[in-house]
PDB file of C-alpha atoms in Angstrom:
ATOM      1  CA  MET C   1     -62.070  69.747  -0.479  1.00  0.00           C
ATOM      2  CA  PRO C   2     -61.155  72.287   2.239  1.00  0.00           C
ATOM      3  CA  LEU C   3     -59.759  75.657   1.294  1.00  0.00           C
ATOM      4  CA  THR C   4     -56.047  75.484   0.529  1.00  0.00           C
ATOM      5  CA  LEU C   5     -53.577  78.004  -0.838  1.00  0.00           C
ATOM      6  CA  ALA C   6     -53.657  76.238  -4.224  1.00  0.00           C
ATOM      7  CA  ARG C   7     -57.483  76.313  -4.349  1.00  0.00           C
ATOM      8  CA  PHE C   8     -57.595  79.948  -3.198  1.00  0.00           C
ATOM      9  CA  THR C   9     -55.122  81.162  -5.839  1.00  0.00           C
ATOM     10  CA  HIS C  10     -56.760  78.984  -8.524  1.00  0.00           C
ATOM     11  CA  HIS C  11     -60.176  80.600  -7.974  1.00  0.00           C
ATOM     12  CA  VAL C  12     -58.671  84.103  -7.804  1.00  0.00           C
ATOM     13  CA  GLU C  13     -56.929  83.428 -11.130  1.00  0.00           C
ATOM     14  CA  GLN C  14     -60.182  82.131 -12.683  1.00  0.00           C
ATOM     15  CA  LEU C  15     -62.059  85.242 -11.526  1.00  0.00           C
ATOM     16  CA  HIS C  16     -59.365  87.520 -12.941  1.00  0.00           C
ATOM     17  CA  ASN C  17     -59.333  85.631 -16.256  1.00  0.00           C
ATOM     18  CA  ALA C  18     -63.135  85.926 -16.482  1.00  0.00           C
ATOM     19  CA  ALA C  19     -62.833  89.708 -16.061  1.00  0.00           C
ATOM     20  CA  GLN C  20     -60.291  89.852 -18.878  1.00  0.00           C
ATOM     21  CA  THR C  21     -62.579  87.764 -21.094  1.00  0.00           C
ATOM     22  CA  ALA C  22     -65.517  90.073 -20.333  1.00  0.00           C
ATOM     23  CA  HIS C  23     -63.414  93.100 -21.259  1.00  0.00           C
ATOM     24  CA  ARG C  24     -62.450  91.484 -24.573  1.00  0.00           C
ATOM     25  CA  GLU C  25     -66.000  90.391 -25.419  1.00  0.00           C
ATOM     26  CA  ILE C  26     -68.188  93.256 -24.198  1.00  0.00           C
ATOM     27  CA  GLY C  27     -65.662  96.055 -23.704  1.00  0.00           C
ATOM     28  CA  ILE C  28     -65.857  96.262 -19.916  1.00  0.00           C
ATOM     29  CA  ALA C  29     -65.069  94.110 -16.908  1.00  0.00           C
ATOM     30  CA  GLN C  30     -67.931  94.760 -14.525  1.00  0.00           C
ATOM     31  CA  PRO C  31     -67.150  94.470 -10.816  1.00  0.00           C
ATOM     32  CA  VAL C  32     -67.712  90.900  -9.619  1.00  0.00           C
ATOM     33  CA  LEU C  33     -67.509  89.713  -6.023  1.00  0.00           C
ATOM     34  CA  MET C  34     -66.478  86.095  -5.421  1.00  0.00           C
ATOM     35  CA  LEU C  35     -67.363  84.411  -2.123  1.00  0.00           C
ATOM     36  CA  LEU C  36     -65.243  81.316  -1.527  1.00  0.00           C
ATOM     37  CA  PRO C  37     -66.546  78.791   1.036  1.00  0.00           C
ATOM     38  CA  ASP C  38     -64.352  76.260   2.823  1.00  0.00           C
ATOM     39  CA  THR C  39     -65.777  73.517   0.590  1.00  0.00           C
ATOM     40  CA  GLY C  40     -67.741  73.626  -2.630  1.00  0.00           C
ATOM     41  CA  GLN C  41     -67.749  76.064  -5.493  1.00  0.00           C
ATOM     42  CA  PRO C  42     -67.416  79.831  -5.125  1.00  0.00           C
ATOM     43  CA  VAL C  43     -70.420  82.101  -5.539  1.00  0.00           C
ATOM     44  CA  ARG C  44     -70.020  85.063  -7.904  1.00  0.00           C
ATOM     45  CA  ILE C  45     -72.134  88.196  -7.565  1.00  0.00           C
ATOM     46  CA  VAL C  46     -72.133  90.900 -10.241  1.00  0.00           C
ATOM     47  CA  LEU C  47     -72.038  94.370  -8.679  1.00  0.00           C
ATOM     48  CA  PRO C  48     -72.991  96.611 -11.627  1.00  0.00           C
ATOM     49  CA  PHE C  49     -72.481  99.811  -9.612  1.00  0.00           C
ATOM     50  CA  GLY C  50     -69.400  98.662  -7.695  1.00  0.00           C
ATOM     51  CA  THR C  51     -69.349  97.901  -3.988  1.00  0.00           C
ATOM     52  CA  PRO C  52     -72.541  98.904  -2.159  1.00  0.00           C
ATOM     53  CA  GLN C  53     -72.300 102.338  -0.598  1.00  0.00           C
ATOM     54  CA  THR C  54     -75.187 101.796   1.820  1.00  0.00           C
ATOM     55  CA  SER C  55     -75.049  99.900   5.093  1.00  0.00           C
ATOM     56  CA  ALA C  56     -78.098  97.873   3.976  1.00  0.00           C
ATOM     57  CA  GLY C  57     -76.335  96.766   0.774  1.00  0.00           C
ATOM     58  CA  ARG C  58     -73.204  95.778   2.666  1.00  0.00           C
ATOM     59  CA  ALA C  59     -75.259  93.973   5.308  1.00  0.00           C
ATOM     60  CA  GLU C  60     -76.971  91.915   2.590  1.00  0.00           C
ATOM     61  CA  LEU C  61     -73.606  90.854   1.137  1.00  0.00           C
ATOM     62  CA  LYS C  62     -72.341  89.964   4.639  1.00  0.00           C
ATOM     63  CA  ARG C  63     -75.483  87.881   5.201  1.00  0.00           C
ATOM     64  CA  ARG C  64     -74.920  85.993   1.936  1.00  0.00           C
ATOM     65  CA  ALA C  65     -71.253  85.462   2.820  1.00  0.00           C
ATOM     66  CA  ARG C  66     -72.196  83.974   6.220  1.00  0.00           C
ATOM     67  CA  GLU C  67     -74.988  81.894   4.658  1.00  0.00           C
ATOM     68  CA  ILE C  68     -72.609  80.027   2.342  1.00  0.00           C
ATOM     69  CA  GLY C  69     -69.780  79.754   4.891  1.00  0.00           C
ATOM     70  CA  THR C  70     -67.407  82.145   3.117  1.00  0.00           C
ATOM     71  CA  ARG C  71     -63.773  81.847   4.199  1.00  0.00           C
ATOM     72  CA  ALA C  72     -62.219  84.090   1.512  1.00  0.00           C
ATOM     73  CA  ALA C  73     -63.473  86.708  -0.926  1.00  0.00           C
ATOM     74  CA  ALA C  74     -62.235  88.493  -4.023  1.00  0.00           C
ATOM     75  CA  LEU C  75     -63.363  91.493  -6.020  1.00  0.00           C
ATOM     76  CA  THR C  76     -62.430  92.086  -9.645  1.00  0.00           C
ATOM     77  CA  GLY C  77     -63.164  94.813 -12.138  1.00  0.00           C
ATOM     78  CA  GLU C  78     -61.725  97.371 -14.476  1.00  0.00           C
ATOM     79  CA  SER C  79     -60.033 100.506 -13.207  1.00  0.00           C
ATOM     80  CA  TRP C  80     -57.539 103.214 -13.951  1.00  0.00           C
ATOM     81  CA  VAL C  81     -54.060 103.105 -12.482  1.00  0.00           C
ATOM     82  CA  ILE C  82     -52.326 106.432 -12.051  1.00  0.00           C
ATOM     83  CA  VAL C  83     -48.825 107.494 -11.218  1.00  0.00           C
ATOM     84  CA  PRO C  84     -49.429 110.896  -9.610  1.00  0.00           C
ATOM     85  CA  SER C  85     -46.871 113.599 -10.290  1.00  0.00           C
ATOM     86  CA  ILE C  86     -46.513 114.398  -6.595  1.00  0.00           C
ATOM     87  CA  ARG C  87     -43.292 114.322  -4.621  1.00  0.00           C
ATOM     88  CA  ALA C  88     -43.243 111.418  -2.139  1.00  0.00           C
ATOM     89  CA  GLU C  89     -42.719 113.716   0.839  1.00  0.00           C
ATOM     90  CA  GLN C  90     -45.980 115.516   0.003  1.00  0.00           C
ATOM     91  CA  LEU C  91     -48.179 112.400   0.167  1.00  0.00           C
ATOM     92  CA  PRO C  92     -48.326 111.788   3.961  1.00  0.00           C
ATOM     93  CA  ASN C  93     -49.736 115.282   4.608  1.00  0.00           C
ATOM     94  CA  MET C  94     -51.912 115.565   1.505  1.00  0.00           C
ATOM     95  CA  PRO C  95     -55.689 115.245   1.964  1.00  0.00           C
ATOM     96  CA  LEU C  96     -57.144 112.369  -0.049  1.00  0.00           C
ATOM     97  CA  ALA C  97     -59.383 114.804  -1.950  1.00  0.00           C
ATOM     98  CA  ASP C  98     -56.279 116.622  -3.282  1.00  0.00           C
ATOM     99  CA  ILE C  99     -54.672 113.549  -4.849  1.00  0.00           C
ATOM    100  CA  PRO C 100     -55.245 113.732  -8.624  1.00  0.00           C
ATOM    101  CA  ARG C 101     -57.911 111.427 -10.026  1.00  0.00           C
ATOM    102  CA  PRO C 102     -57.158 109.402 -13.181  1.00  0.00           C
ATOM    103  CA  ALA C 103     -59.623 111.464 -15.221  1.00  0.00           C
ATOM    104  CA  GLU C 104     -57.679 114.610 -14.237  1.00  0.00           C
ATOM    105  CA  ALA C 105     -54.279 113.110 -14.984  1.00  0.00           C
ATOM    106  CA  ASP C 106     -52.248 113.439 -18.126  1.00  0.00           C
ATOM    107  CA  PRO C 107     -53.252 110.473 -20.351  1.00  0.00           C
ATOM    108  CA  GLU C 108     -49.582 109.442 -20.475  1.00  0.00           C
ATOM    109  CA  ALA C 109     -49.545 109.111 -16.650  1.00  0.00           C
ATOM    110  CA  ARG C 110     -52.487 106.722 -16.393  1.00  0.00           C
ATOM    111  CA  ARG C 111     -53.180 103.175 -17.500  1.00  0.00           C
ATOM    112  CA  GLU C 112     -56.275 101.068 -17.733  1.00  0.00           C
ATOM    113  CA  ALA C 113     -56.188  97.742 -15.908  1.00  0.00           C
ATOM    114  CA  VAL C 114     -58.175  94.716 -14.845  1.00  0.00           C
ATOM    115  CA  ALA C 115     -57.515  94.418 -11.121  1.00  0.00           C
ATOM    116  CA  THR C 116     -58.448  91.678  -8.665  1.00  0.00           C
ATOM    117  CA  SER C 117     -58.076  91.883  -4.889  1.00  0.00           C
ATOM    118  CA  ALA C 118     -58.582  88.812  -2.714  1.00  0.00           C
ATOM    119  CA  TRP C 119     -58.571  88.348   1.069  1.00  0.00           C
ATOM    120  CA  TRP C 120     -58.355  85.149   3.139  1.00  0.00           C
ATOM    121  CA  PRO C 121     -58.242  86.128   6.822  1.00  0.00           C
ATOM    122  CA  THR C 122     -57.858  82.564   8.147  1.00  0.00           C
ATOM    123  CA  ALA C 123     -55.129  81.263   5.809  1.00  0.00           C
ATOM    124  CA  PRO C 124     -52.867  78.622   7.416  1.00  0.00           C
ATOM    125  CA  ASP C 125     -49.872  80.997   7.744  1.00  0.00           C
ATOM    126  CA  GLY C 126     -51.955  83.994   8.769  1.00  0.00           C
ATOM    127  CA  PRO C 127     -54.149  86.459   6.875  1.00  0.00           C
ATOM    128  CA  LEU C 128     -53.384  86.496   3.163  1.00  0.00           C
ATOM    129  CA  SER C 129     -54.145  89.055   0.463  1.00  0.00           C
ATOM    130  CA  VAL C 130     -53.567  88.592  -3.264  1.00  0.00           C
ATOM    131  CA  GLN C 131     -53.483  91.493  -5.698  1.00  0.00           C
ATOM    132  CA  ARG C 132     -53.530  90.692  -9.427  1.00  0.00           C
ATOM    133  CA  VAL C 133     -53.265  93.427 -12.071  1.00  0.00           C
ATOM    134  CA  THR C 134     -53.246  93.111 -15.851  1.00  0.00           C
ATOM    135  CA  PHE C 135     -52.623  96.315 -17.782  1.00  0.00           C
ATOM    136  CA  ILE C 136     -54.746  97.079 -20.850  1.00  0.00           C
ATOM    137  CA  ASP C 137     -53.426  98.753 -23.973  1.00  0.00           C
ATOM    138  CA  ARG C 138     -56.007  99.943 -26.477  1.00  0.00           C
ATOM    139  CA  THR C 139     -55.003  99.312 -30.069  1.00  0.00           C
ATOM    140  CA  ALA C 140     -56.666  99.608 -33.470  1.00  0.00           C
ATOM    141  CA  PHE C 141     -57.264  95.847 -33.252  1.00  0.00           C
ATOM    142  CA  GLY C 142     -58.900  95.936 -29.817  1.00  0.00           C
ATOM    143  CA  PRO C 143     -57.601  95.691 -26.268  1.00  0.00           C
ATOM    144  CA  VAL C 144     -54.275  93.985 -25.647  1.00  0.00           C
ATOM    145  CA  PHE C 145     -53.330  92.769 -22.179  1.00  0.00           C
ATOM    146  CA  THR C 146     -49.871  92.587 -20.650  1.00  0.00           C
ATOM    147  CA  ASP C 147     -48.247  89.212 -21.312  1.00  0.00           C
ATOM    148  CA  SER C 148     -48.478  88.110 -17.719  1.00  0.00           C
ATOM    149  CA  PRO C 149     -50.408  89.715 -14.887  1.00  0.00           C
ATOM    150  CA  TYR C 150     -48.541  91.342 -12.044  1.00  0.00           C
ATOM    151  CA  ASP C 151     -49.231  89.390  -8.832  1.00  0.00           C
ATOM    152  CA  GLN C 152     -48.494  90.378  -5.293  1.00  0.00           C
ATOM    153  CA  MET C 153     -49.163  88.203  -2.258  1.00  0.00           C
ATOM    154  CA  VAL C 154     -49.037  89.918   1.122  1.00  0.00           C
ATOM    155  CA  HIS C 155     -49.866  88.765   4.630  1.00  0.00           C
ATOM    156  CA  SER C 156     -52.082  91.731   5.466  1.00  0.00           C
ATOM    157  CA  PRO C 157     -55.095  93.254   3.748  1.00  0.00           C
ATOM    158  CA  GLY C 158     -53.352  96.534   3.030  1.00  0.00           C
ATOM    159  CA  GLY C 159     -55.274  99.777   2.945  1.00  0.00           C
ATOM    160  CA  GLY C 160     -57.720 101.376   0.646  1.00  0.00           C
ATOM    161  CA  GLY C 161     -61.375 100.979  -0.139  1.00  0.00           C
ATOM    162  CA  ILE C 162     -61.397  97.482  -1.664  1.00  0.00           C
ATOM    163  CA  ALA C 163     -59.241  95.983   1.087  1.00  0.00           C
ATOM    164  CA  ALA C 164     -61.438  97.603   3.736  1.00  0.00           C
ATOM    165  CA  PHE C 165     -64.565  96.317   1.970  1.00  0.00           C
ATOM    166  CA  LEU C 166     -63.247  92.729   1.867  1.00  0.00           C
ATOM    167  CA  VAL C 167     -62.079  92.834   5.508  1.00  0.00           C
ATOM    168  CA  ASP C 168     -65.494  94.140   6.603  1.00  0.00           C
ATOM    169  CA  LEU C 169     -67.266  91.487   4.527  1.00  0.00           C
ATOM    170  CA  LEU C 170     -65.373  88.631   6.198  1.00  0.00           C
ATOM    171  CA  THR C 171     -65.407  89.862   9.798  1.00  0.00           C
TER     172      THR C 171
END
């Protein structure tokens, strides 16, 4: 069956759900890359250290993506979400290195989350990106996830490291 919007979102949802299950069962959602071909089942690759930082590592993933005929890709994992206490007018001129990191932030200003980013550059209505985020609350009884994940579908890859990684992987 060729890649459709329903199939794309279904596999992104499955990947995100698997990350949540991993967090519940082993305490962490390791980064997992999903390569989705036009037909057939997706290929999942565990990236224990996150996205490769070397050109050789990225080239190997691009080779695998081409080899299976990848049309879309998604990356999921666990991360911190932070609401920086910076005035909006400061952000455009602030160097990236000066933006507070979650570890440096007040614990009340940060949240743990399972986040999934997906990119389909050749979607029927133009390039499509899906962002899915489920917030994690730690309780005495274990992690509790938000009732329903926050989804955002946009017709551009957006910015940032994960979006840039997925765009590079599929081009």
